XYZ file of N, CA and C in Angstrom:
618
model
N 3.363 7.828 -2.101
C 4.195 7.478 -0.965
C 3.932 6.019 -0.601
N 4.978 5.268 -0.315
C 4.842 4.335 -0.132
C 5.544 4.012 1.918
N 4.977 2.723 2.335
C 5.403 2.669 3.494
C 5.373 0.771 3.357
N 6.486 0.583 4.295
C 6.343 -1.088 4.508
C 6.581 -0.992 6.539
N 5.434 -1.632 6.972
C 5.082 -1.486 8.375
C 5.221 -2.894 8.502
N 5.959 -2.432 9.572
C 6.522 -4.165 10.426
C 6.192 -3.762 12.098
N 5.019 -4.899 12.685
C 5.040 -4.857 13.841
C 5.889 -5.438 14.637
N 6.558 -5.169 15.242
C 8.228 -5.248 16.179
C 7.656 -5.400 18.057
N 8.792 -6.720 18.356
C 9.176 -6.273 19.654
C 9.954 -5.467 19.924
N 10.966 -5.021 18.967
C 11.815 -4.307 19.134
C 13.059 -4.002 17.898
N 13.310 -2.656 17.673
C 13.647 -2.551 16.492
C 15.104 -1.214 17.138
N 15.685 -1.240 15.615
C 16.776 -0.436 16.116
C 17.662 0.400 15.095
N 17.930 1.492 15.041
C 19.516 2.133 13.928
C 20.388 2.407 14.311
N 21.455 1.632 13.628
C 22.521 2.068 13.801
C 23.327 2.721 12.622
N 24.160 3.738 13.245
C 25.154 4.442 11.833
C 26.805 4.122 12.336
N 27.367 2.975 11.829
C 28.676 2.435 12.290
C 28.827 2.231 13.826
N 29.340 2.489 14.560
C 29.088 1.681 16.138
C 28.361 3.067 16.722
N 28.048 3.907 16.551
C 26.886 4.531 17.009
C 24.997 4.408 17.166
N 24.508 4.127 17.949
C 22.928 3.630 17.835
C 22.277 5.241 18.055
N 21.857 5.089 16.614
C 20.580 6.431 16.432
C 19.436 6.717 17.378
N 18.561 5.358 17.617
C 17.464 5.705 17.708
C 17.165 4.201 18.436
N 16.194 4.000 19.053
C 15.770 2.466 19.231
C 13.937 2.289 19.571
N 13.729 1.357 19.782
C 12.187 1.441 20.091
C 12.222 0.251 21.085
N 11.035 -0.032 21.715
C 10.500 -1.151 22.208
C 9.326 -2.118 21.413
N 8.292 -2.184 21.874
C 7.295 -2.735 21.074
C 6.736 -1.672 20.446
N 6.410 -1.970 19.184
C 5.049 -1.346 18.166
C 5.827 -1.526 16.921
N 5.640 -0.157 15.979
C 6.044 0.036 14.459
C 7.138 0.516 14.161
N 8.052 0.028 13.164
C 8.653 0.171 12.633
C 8.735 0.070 11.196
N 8.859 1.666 10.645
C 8.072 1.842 9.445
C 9.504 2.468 8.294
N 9.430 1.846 6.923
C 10.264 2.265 6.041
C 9.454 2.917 4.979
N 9.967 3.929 5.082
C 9.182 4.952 4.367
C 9.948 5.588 3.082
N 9.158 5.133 1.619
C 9.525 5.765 0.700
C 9.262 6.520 0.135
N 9.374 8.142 -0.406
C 8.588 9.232 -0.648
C 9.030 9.297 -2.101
N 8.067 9.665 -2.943
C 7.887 10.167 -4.495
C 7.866 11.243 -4.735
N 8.445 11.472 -5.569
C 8.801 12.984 -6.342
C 7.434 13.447 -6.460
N 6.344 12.829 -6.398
C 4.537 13.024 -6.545
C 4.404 13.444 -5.480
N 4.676 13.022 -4.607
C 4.336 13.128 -2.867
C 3.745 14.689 -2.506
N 2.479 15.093 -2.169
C 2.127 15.964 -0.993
C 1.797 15.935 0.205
N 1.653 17.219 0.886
C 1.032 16.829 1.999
C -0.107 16.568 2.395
N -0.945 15.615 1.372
C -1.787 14.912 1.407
C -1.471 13.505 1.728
N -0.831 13.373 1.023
C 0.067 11.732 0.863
C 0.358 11.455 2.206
N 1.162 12.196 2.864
C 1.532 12.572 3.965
C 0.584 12.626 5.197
N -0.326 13.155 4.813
C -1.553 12.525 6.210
C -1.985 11.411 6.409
N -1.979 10.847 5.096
C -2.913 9.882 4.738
C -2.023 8.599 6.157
N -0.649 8.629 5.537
C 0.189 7.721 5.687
C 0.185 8.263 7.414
N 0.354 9.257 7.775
C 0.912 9.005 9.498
C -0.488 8.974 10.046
N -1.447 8.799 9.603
C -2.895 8.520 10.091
C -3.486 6.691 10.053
N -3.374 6.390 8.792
C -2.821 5.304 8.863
C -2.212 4.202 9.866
N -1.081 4.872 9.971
C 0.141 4.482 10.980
C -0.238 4.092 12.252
N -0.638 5.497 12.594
C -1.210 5.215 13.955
C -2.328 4.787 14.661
N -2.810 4.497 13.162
C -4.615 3.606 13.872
C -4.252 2.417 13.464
N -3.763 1.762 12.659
C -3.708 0.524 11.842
C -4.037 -0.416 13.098
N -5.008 -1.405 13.570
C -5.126 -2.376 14.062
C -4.737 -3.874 14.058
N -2.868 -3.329 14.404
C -1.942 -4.828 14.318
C -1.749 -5.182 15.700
N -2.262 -4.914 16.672
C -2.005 -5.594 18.011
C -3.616 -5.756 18.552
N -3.232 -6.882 19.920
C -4.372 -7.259 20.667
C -4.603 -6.507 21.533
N -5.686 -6.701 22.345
C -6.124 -6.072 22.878
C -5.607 -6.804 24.502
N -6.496 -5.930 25.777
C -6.087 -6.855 26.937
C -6.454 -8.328 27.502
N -7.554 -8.535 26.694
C -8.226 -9.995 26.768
C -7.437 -10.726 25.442
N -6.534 -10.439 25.030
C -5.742 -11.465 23.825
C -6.331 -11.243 22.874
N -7.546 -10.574 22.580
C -8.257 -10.446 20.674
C -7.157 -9.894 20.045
N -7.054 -10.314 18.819
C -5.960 -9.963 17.725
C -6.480 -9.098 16.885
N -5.743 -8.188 16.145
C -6.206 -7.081 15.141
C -7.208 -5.820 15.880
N -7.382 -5.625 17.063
C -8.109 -4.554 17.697
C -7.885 -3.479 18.149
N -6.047 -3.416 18.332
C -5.769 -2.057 18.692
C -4.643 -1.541 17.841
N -4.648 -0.146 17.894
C -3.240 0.517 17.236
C -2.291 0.766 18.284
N -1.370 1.025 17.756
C 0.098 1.253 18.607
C -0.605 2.226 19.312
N -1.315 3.325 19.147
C -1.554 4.426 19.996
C -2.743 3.854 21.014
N -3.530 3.043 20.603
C -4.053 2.529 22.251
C -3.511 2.214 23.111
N -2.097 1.693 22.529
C -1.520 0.639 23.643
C -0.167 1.418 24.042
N 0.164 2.848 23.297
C 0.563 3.214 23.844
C 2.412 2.610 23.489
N 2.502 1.786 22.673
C 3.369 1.705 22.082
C 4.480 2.667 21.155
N 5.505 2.040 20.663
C 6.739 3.549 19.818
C 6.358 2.782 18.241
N 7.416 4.489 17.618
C 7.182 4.271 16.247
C 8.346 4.675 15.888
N 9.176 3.448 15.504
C 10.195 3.857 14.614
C 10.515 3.955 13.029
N 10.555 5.369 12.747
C 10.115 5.596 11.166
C 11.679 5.945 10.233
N 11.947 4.993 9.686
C 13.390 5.089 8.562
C 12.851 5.578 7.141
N 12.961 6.857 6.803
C 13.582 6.880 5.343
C 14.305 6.045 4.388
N 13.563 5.465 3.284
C 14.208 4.613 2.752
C 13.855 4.814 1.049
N 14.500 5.576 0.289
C 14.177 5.993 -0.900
C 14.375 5.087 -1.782
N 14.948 3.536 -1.372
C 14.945 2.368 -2.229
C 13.239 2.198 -2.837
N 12.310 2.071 -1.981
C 11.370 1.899 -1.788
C 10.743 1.928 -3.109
N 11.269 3.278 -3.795
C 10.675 3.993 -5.076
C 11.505 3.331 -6.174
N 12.070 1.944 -5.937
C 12.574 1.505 -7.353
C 12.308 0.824 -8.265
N 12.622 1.546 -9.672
C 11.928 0.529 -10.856
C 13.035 -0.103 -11.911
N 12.477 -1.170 -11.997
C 14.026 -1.980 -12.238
C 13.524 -1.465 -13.597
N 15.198 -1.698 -14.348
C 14.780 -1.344 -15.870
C 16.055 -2.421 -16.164
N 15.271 -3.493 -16.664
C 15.804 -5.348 -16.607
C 16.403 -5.568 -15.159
N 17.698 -6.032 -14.724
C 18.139 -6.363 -13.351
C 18.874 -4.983 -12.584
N 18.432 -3.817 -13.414
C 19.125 -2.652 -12.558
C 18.137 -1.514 -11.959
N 18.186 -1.769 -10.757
C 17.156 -0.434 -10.147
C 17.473 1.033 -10.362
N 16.341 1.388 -10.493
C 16.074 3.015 -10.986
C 15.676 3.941 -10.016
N 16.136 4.541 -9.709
C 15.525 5.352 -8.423
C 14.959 6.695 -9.221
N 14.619 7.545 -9.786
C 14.327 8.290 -10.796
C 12.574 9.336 -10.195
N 11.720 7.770 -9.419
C 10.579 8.373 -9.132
C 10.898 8.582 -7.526
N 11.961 9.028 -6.735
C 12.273 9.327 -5.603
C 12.328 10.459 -5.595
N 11.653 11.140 -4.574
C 12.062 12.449 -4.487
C 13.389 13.215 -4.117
N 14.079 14.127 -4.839
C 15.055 14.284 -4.196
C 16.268 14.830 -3.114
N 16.619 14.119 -2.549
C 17.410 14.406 -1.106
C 16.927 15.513 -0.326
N 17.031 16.648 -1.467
C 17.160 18.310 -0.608
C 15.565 18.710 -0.715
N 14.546 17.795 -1.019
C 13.381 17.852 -1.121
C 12.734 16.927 0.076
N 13.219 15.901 -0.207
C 12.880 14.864 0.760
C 12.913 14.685 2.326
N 14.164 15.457 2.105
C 14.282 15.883 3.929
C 13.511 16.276 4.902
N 13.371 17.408 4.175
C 12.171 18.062 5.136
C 11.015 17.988 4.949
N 10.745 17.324 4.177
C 9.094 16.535 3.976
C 9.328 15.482 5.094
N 10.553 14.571 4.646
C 10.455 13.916 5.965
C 10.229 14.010 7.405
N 11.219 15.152 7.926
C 11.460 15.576 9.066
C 9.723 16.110 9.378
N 8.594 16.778 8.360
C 7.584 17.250 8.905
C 6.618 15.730 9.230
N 6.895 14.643 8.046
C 5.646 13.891 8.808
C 6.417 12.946 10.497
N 7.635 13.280 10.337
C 7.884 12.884 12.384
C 7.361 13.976 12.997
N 7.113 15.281 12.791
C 6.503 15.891 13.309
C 5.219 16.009 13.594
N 4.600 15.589 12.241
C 3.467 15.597 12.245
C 2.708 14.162 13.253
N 3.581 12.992 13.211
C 3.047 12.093 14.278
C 3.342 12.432 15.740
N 4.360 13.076 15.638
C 4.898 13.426 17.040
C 3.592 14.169 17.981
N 2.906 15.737 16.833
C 1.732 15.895 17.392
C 0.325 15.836 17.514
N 0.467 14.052 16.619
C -0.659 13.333 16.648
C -1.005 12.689 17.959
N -0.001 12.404 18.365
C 0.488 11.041 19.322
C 1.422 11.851 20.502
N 2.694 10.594 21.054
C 2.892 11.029 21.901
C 4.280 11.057 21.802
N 5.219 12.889 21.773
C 6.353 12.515 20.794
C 7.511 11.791 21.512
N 7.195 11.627 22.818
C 8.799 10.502 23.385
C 8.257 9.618 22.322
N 7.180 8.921 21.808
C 7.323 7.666 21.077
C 7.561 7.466 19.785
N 7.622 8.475 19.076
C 8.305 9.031 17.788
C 9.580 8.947 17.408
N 10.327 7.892 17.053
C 11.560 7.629 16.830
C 11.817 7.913 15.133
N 13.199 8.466 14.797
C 13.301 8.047 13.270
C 14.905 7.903 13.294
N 15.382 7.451 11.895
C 17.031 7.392 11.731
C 17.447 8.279 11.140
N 18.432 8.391 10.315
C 19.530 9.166 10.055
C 19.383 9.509 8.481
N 18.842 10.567 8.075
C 18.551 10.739 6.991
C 19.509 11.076 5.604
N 19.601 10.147 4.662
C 20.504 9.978 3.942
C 22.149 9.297 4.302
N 21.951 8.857 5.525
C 23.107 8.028 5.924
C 23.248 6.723 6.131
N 24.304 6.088 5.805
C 24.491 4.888 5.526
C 24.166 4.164 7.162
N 22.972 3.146 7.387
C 22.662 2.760 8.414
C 22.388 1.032 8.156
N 22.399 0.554 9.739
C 22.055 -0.844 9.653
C 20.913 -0.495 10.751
N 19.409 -1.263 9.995
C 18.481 -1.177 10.452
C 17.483 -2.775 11.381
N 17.755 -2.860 12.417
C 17.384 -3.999 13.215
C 16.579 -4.350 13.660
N 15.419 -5.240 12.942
C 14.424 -5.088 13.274
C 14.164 -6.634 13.971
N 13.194 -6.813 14.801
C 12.751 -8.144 15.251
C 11.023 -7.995 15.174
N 10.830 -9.047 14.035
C 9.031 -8.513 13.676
C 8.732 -9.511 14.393
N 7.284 -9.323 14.427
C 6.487 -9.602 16.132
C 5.558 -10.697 14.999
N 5.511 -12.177 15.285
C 4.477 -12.493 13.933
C 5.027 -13.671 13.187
N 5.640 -13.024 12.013
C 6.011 -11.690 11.575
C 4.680 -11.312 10.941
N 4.624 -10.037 11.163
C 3.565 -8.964 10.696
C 4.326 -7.854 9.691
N 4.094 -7.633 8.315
C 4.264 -6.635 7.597
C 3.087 -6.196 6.512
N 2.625 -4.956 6.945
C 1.883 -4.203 5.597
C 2.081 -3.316 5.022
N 1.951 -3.992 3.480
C 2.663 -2.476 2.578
C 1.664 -1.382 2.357
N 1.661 -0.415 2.448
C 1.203 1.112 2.555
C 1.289 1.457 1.731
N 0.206 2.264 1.113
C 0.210 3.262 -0.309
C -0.250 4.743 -0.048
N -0.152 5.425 -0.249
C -1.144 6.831 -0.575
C -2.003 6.706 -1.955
N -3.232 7.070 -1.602
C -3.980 6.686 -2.962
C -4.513 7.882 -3.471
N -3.796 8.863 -3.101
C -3.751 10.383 -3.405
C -3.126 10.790 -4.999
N -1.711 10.051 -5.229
C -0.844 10.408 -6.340
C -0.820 10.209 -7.715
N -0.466 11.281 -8.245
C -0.804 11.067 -9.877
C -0.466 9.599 -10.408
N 0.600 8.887 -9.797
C 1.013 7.732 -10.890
C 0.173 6.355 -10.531
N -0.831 6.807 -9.206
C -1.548 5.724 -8.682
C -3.197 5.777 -9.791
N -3.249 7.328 -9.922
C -5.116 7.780 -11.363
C -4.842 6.821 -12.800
N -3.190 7.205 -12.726
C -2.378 6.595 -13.791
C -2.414 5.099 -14.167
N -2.130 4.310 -12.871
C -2.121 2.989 -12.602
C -3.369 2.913 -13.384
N -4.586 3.237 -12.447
C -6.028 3.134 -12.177
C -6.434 3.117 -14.031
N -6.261 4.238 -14.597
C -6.496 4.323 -16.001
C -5.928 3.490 -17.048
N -4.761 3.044 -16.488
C -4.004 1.705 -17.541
C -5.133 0.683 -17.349
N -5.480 -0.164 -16.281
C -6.277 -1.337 -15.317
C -7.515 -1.077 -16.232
N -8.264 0.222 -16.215
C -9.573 0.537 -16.611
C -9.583 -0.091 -18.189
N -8.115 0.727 -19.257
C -8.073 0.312 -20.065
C -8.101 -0.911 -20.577
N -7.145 -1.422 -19.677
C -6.731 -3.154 -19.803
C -8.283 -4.247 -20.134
N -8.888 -3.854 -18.799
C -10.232 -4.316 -18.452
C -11.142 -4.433 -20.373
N -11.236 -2.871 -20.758
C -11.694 -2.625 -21.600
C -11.366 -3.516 -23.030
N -10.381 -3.776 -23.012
C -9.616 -4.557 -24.104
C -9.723 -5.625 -24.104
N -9.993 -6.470 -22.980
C -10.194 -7.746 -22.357
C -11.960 -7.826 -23.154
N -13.077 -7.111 -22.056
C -13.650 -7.320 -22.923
C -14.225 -7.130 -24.217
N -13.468 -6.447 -25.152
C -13.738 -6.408 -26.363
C -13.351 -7.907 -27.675
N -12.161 -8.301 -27.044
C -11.552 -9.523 -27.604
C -12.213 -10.802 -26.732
N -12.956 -10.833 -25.786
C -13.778 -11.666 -25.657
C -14.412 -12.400 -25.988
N -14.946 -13.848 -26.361
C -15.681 -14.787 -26.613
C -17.015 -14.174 -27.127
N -17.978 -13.813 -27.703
C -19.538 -13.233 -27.777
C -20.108 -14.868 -27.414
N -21.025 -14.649 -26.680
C -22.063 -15.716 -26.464
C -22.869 -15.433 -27.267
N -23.914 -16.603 -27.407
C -25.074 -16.664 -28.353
C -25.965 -15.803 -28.307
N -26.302 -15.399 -27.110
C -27.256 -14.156 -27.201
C -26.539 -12.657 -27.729
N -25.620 -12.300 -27.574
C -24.792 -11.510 -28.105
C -24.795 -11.351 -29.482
N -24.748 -12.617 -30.047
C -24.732 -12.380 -31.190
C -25.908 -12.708 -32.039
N -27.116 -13.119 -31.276
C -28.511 -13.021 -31.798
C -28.389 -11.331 -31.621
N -28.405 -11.003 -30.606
C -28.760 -9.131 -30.782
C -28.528 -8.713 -31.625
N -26.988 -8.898 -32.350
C -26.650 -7.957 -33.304
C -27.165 -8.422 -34.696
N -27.328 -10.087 -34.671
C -27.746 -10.015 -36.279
C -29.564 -10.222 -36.430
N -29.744 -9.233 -35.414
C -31.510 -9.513 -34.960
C -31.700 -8.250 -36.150
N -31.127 -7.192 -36.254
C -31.154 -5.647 -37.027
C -31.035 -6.124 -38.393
N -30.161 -7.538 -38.833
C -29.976 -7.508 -40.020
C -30.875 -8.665 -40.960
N -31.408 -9.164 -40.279
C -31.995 -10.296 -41.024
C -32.931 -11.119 -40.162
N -33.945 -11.548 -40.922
C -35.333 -11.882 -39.731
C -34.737 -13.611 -39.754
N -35.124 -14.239 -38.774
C -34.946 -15.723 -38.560
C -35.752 -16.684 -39.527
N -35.363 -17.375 -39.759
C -35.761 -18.831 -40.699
C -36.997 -18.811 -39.845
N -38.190 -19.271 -40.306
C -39.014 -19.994 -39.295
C -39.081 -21.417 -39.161
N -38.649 -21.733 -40.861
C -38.521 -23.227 -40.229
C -37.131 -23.821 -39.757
N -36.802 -22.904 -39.228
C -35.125 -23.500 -38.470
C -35.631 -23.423 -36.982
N -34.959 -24.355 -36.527
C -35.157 -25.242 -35.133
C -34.778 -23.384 -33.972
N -35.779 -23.553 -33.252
C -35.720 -22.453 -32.199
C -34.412 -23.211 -30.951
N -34.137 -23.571 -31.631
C -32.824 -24.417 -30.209
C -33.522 -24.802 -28.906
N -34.933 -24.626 -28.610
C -35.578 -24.891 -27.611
C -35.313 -26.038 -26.518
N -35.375 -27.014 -27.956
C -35.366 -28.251 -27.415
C -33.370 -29.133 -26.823
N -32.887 -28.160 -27.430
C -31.342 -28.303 -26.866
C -30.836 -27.382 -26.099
N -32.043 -26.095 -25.697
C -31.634 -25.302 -24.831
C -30.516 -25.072 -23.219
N -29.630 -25.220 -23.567
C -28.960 -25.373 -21.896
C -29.168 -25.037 -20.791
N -29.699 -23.365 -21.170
C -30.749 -23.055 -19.975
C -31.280 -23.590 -19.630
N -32.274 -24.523 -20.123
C -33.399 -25.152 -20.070
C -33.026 -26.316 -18.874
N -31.796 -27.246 -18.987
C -31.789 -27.645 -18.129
C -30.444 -27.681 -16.867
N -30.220 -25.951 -17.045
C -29.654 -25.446 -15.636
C -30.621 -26.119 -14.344
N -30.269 -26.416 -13.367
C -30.491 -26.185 -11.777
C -31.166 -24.856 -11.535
N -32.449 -24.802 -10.682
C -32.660 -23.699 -10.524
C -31.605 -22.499 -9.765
Protein backbone atom coordinates (compact mmCIF):
# COMPACT_ATOMS: atom_id res chain seq x y z
CA UNK A 1 0.00 0.00 0.00
CA UNK A 2 1.12 3.00 -0.86
CA UNK A 3 0.09 6.65 0.51
CA UNK A 4 1.32 10.29 -0.62
CA UNK A 5 0.57 12.70 2.59
CA UNK A 6 0.33 16.32 2.05
CA UNK A 7 0.11 18.62 5.05
CA UNK A 8 -2.78 21.16 4.07
CA UNK A 9 -4.38 24.34 5.25
CA UNK A 10 -7.03 23.21 3.57
CA UNK A 11 -8.04 20.71 1.10
CA UNK A 12 -11.16 19.68 -0.81
CA UNK A 13 -13.46 17.09 -3.43
CA UNK A 14 -15.28 17.80 -5.72
CA UNK A 15 -17.50 15.46 -8.18
CA UNK A 16 -18.74 18.10 -11.03
CA UNK A 17 -20.33 21.18 -9.16
CA UNK A 18 -21.08 19.08 -6.19
CA UNK A 19 -18.38 19.29 -3.06
CA UNK A 20 -17.94 15.76 -1.41
CA UNK A 21 -16.10 16.33 1.44
CA UNK A 22 -13.74 19.26 2.69
CA UNK A 23 -11.23 19.67 5.54
CA UNK A 24 -9.55 22.50 7.35
CA UNK A 25 -6.00 22.16 8.52
CA UNK A 26 -4.06 18.75 8.75
CA UNK A 27 -3.82 15.65 6.11
CA UNK A 28 -4.72 15.04 3.11
CA UNK A 29 -3.88 11.66 2.03
CA UNK A 30 -3.95 9.75 -1.56
CA UNK A 31 -4.13 6.45 -1.04
CA UNK A 32 -3.13 3.63 -3.34
CA UNK A 33 -4.03 -0.01 -2.50
CA UNK A 34 -2.36 -3.29 -4.11
CA UNK A 35 -3.81 -6.30 -5.12
CA UNK A 36 -1.01 -7.51 -2.13
CA UNK A 37 -2.66 -5.33 0.34
CA UNK A 38 -3.86 -6.78 3.93
CA UNK A 39 -5.08 -5.81 6.83
CA UNK A 40 -1.83 -5.46 7.97
CA UNK A 41 -0.82 -3.00 5.37
CA UNK A 42 -3.71 -1.31 6.47
CA UNK A 43 -2.76 -0.62 10.10
CA UNK A 44 0.41 0.06 9.42
CA UNK A 45 -0.69 3.02 7.13
CA UNK A 46 -3.71 4.65 9.34
CA UNK A 47 -1.26 4.44 12.34
CA UNK A 48 1.23 6.05 10.60
CA UNK A 49 -1.14 8.72 9.52
CA UNK A 50 -2.11 9.72 12.57
CA UNK A 51 1.09 10.01 14.54
CA UNK A 52 3.34 11.23 11.73
CA UNK A 53 4.98 14.42 13.31
CA UNK A 54 4.33 17.17 10.45
CA UNK A 55 3.12 20.04 12.57
CA UNK A 56 4.41 22.36 15.47
CA UNK A 57 3.77 22.44 18.46
CA UNK A 58 2.34 25.58 20.73
CA UNK A 59 5.71 27.26 21.28
CA UNK A 60 6.39 27.11 17.22
CA UNK A 61 8.84 23.75 17.39
CA UNK A 62 8.45 22.11 14.02
CA UNK A 63 8.05 18.30 13.42
CA UNK A 64 6.53 17.57 17.12
CA UNK A 65 3.04 16.94 16.75
CA UNK A 66 0.53 14.75 14.74
CA UNK A 67 -2.69 15.89 13.37
CA UNK A 68 -4.23 14.02 16.35
CA UNK A 69 -2.52 16.22 19.03
CA UNK A 70 -3.63 19.11 17.51
CA UNK A 71 -6.63 17.86 16.86
CA UNK A 72 -6.68 18.55 13.28
CA UNK A 73 -8.91 16.60 9.95
CA UNK A 74 -7.97 13.93 7.61
CA UNK A 75 -8.88 13.95 4.28
CA UNK A 76 -8.28 10.48 2.69
CA UNK A 77 -8.85 10.02 -1.46
CA UNK A 78 -8.57 6.73 -3.09
CA UNK A 79 -6.38 6.92 -5.80
CA UNK A 80 -5.50 3.60 -7.66
CA UNK A 81 -3.16 5.62 -10.08
CA UNK A 82 -0.79 5.37 -7.34
CA UNK A 83 -0.09 1.58 -8.28
CA UNK A 84 1.28 2.45 -11.79
CA UNK A 85 3.92 0.81 -13.78
CA UNK A 86 4.76 2.31 -16.89
CA UNK A 87 5.58 -0.26 -19.51
CA UNK A 88 7.72 2.48 -21.87
CA UNK A 89 5.33 5.85 -21.84
CA UNK A 90 2.06 3.86 -21.00
CA UNK A 91 0.84 3.25 -17.42
CA UNK A 92 -0.19 -0.08 -16.17
CA UNK A 93 -2.47 -0.33 -13.50
CA UNK A 94 -2.39 -4.28 -13.26
CA UNK A 95 -0.82 -4.22 -9.47
CA UNK A 96 -4.13 -2.29 -8.24
CA UNK A 97 -6.43 -3.94 -6.49
CA UNK A 98 -9.60 -4.37 -7.97
CA UNK A 99 -12.62 -1.93 -7.72
CA UNK A 100 -15.08 -4.56 -6.11
CA UNK A 101 -12.15 -5.48 -3.81
CA UNK A 102 -10.87 -2.21 -3.13
CA UNK A 103 -13.87 -0.63 -1.89
CA UNK A 104 -14.42 -1.99 1.02
CA UNK A 105 -10.98 -2.36 2.11
CA UNK A 106 -11.17 1.16 1.60
CA UNK A 107 -14.27 2.14 3.27
CA UNK A 108 -12.74 -0.16 6.48
CA UNK A 109 -9.41 1.78 6.86
CA UNK A 110 -11.89 5.33 7.17
CA UNK A 111 -13.27 3.35 9.61
CA UNK A 112 -10.66 2.15 11.08
CA UNK A 113 -9.19 5.91 11.64
CA UNK A 114 -12.48 7.12 12.40
CA UNK A 115 -12.13 4.74 15.63
CA UNK A 116 -8.69 5.57 16.17
CA UNK A 117 -9.26 9.22 16.34
CA UNK A 118 -12.00 11.45 16.19
CA UNK A 119 -14.60 10.51 13.41
CA UNK A 120 -16.14 14.23 12.66
CA UNK A 121 -12.39 14.50 11.49
CA UNK A 122 -12.32 11.67 9.12
CA UNK A 123 -13.09 12.90 5.75
CA UNK A 124 -12.80 10.78 2.39
CA UNK A 125 -14.07 11.22 -1.48
CA UNK A 126 -15.97 9.47 -3.83
CA UNK A 127 -14.88 6.15 -4.57
CA UNK A 128 -14.24 5.27 -8.11
CA UNK A 129 -15.63 8.60 -9.33
CA UNK A 130 -14.41 11.00 -11.49
CA UNK A 131 -13.29 13.94 -8.97
CA UNK A 132 -11.27 17.22 -8.79
CA UNK A 133 -9.16 17.09 -5.79
CA UNK A 134 -8.02 20.64 -4.08
CA UNK A 135 -5.48 20.75 -2.20
CA UNK A 136 -3.47 23.83 -0.63
CA UNK A 137 -0.13 22.19 0.99
CA UNK A 138 1.02 23.91 4.06
CA UNK A 139 5.10 24.16 3.33
CA UNK A 140 4.72 22.47 0.98
CA UNK A 141 5.03 19.30 2.99
CA UNK A 142 4.60 15.81 1.22
CA UNK A 143 5.57 12.17 2.41
CA UNK A 144 5.42 9.19 0.46
CA UNK A 145 4.17 6.17 2.54
CA UNK A 146 4.82 2.54 2.10
CA UNK A 147 3.63 -0.60 3.95
CA UNK A 148 6.64 -2.69 4.49
CA UNK A 149 4.44 -5.64 5.10
CA UNK A 150 3.93 -6.78 1.17
CA UNK A 151 5.15 -9.49 -0.87
CA UNK A 152 6.50 -7.22 -3.78
CA UNK A 153 8.34 -4.98 -1.12
CA UNK A 154 10.61 -9.06 0.40
CA UNK A 155 10.72 -9.04 -3.44
CA UNK A 156 12.21 -5.57 -3.93
CA UNK A 157 14.42 -6.38 -0.78
CA UNK A 158 15.77 -9.77 -2.47
CA UNK A 159 16.50 -8.20 -6.00
CA UNK A 160 18.77 -5.12 -3.83
CA UNK A 161 20.34 -8.13 -1.70
CA UNK A 162 21.13 -9.76 -5.00
CA UNK A 163 22.27 -6.71 -6.81
CA UNK A 164 24.59 -5.87 -3.75
CA UNK A 165 25.95 -9.46 -4.16
CA UNK A 166 26.97 -9.10 -7.79
CA UNK A 167 28.48 -5.79 -7.20
CA UNK A 168 30.69 -7.31 -4.91
CA UNK A 169 31.79 -10.17 -6.72
CA UNK A 170 32.88 -8.12 -9.98
CA UNK A 171 34.71 -5.86 -7.76
CA UNK A 172 38.28 -4.63 -7.87
CA UNK A 173 40.33 -7.46 -5.34
CA UNK A 174 42.86 -5.43 -3.39
CA UNK A 175 46.24 -6.66 -2.65
CA UNK A 176 45.56 -8.32 0.38
CA UNK A 177 42.79 -10.24 -1.22
CA UNK A 178 44.72 -11.52 -3.43
CA UNK A 179 47.81 -12.36 -1.24
CA UNK A 180 45.12 -14.65 0.69
CA UNK A 181 44.23 -16.58 -2.08
CA UNK A 182 47.57 -17.21 -3.72
CA UNK A 183 49.06 -17.68 -0.02
CA UNK A 184 47.43 -21.74 -0.45
CA UNK A 185 49.21 -21.96 -3.71
CA UNK A 186 52.67 -21.04 -3.66
CA UNK A 187 55.17 -19.88 -0.88
CA UNK A 188 56.73 -16.22 -1.54
CA UNK A 189 60.15 -15.47 -3.17
CA UNK A 190 62.29 -14.53 -0.26
CA UNK A 191 64.38 -12.62 -2.13
CA UNK A 192 61.56 -10.47 -3.58
CA UNK A 193 61.09 -7.10 -1.98
CA UNK A 194 58.38 -7.44 1.05
CA UNK A 195 56.80 -4.03 -0.38
CA UNK A 196 57.64 -2.72 3.10
CA UNK A 197 59.47 -0.07 2.11
CA UNK A 198 56.68 1.30 -0.50
CA UNK A 199 54.08 0.30 1.84
CA UNK A 200 51.04 2.86 1.70
CA UNK A 201 49.87 1.92 4.86
CA UNK A 202 52.89 2.75 6.13
CA UNK A 203 52.49 6.21 5.45
CA UNK A 204 48.62 6.68 6.08
CA UNK A 205 47.80 9.45 8.88
CA UNK A 206 47.08 7.87 11.95
Amino acid sequence: MKAIIQRVTKASVTAGDEEVSSIGRGLCVLLGISVEDTQKDADYLVRKILNLRLFEDENGRKWSKSVMDRDFEVLCVSQFTLQCVLKGNKPDFHTAMPAELAQPFYNSILENMRSSYKPELIKGGRFGGYMQVHIQNDGPVTIELRSPTGPSDLKQLSKQEKQQQRKEKTRPKGPSECRGKGAGRSRPDPNASSGADGDVSSEREP
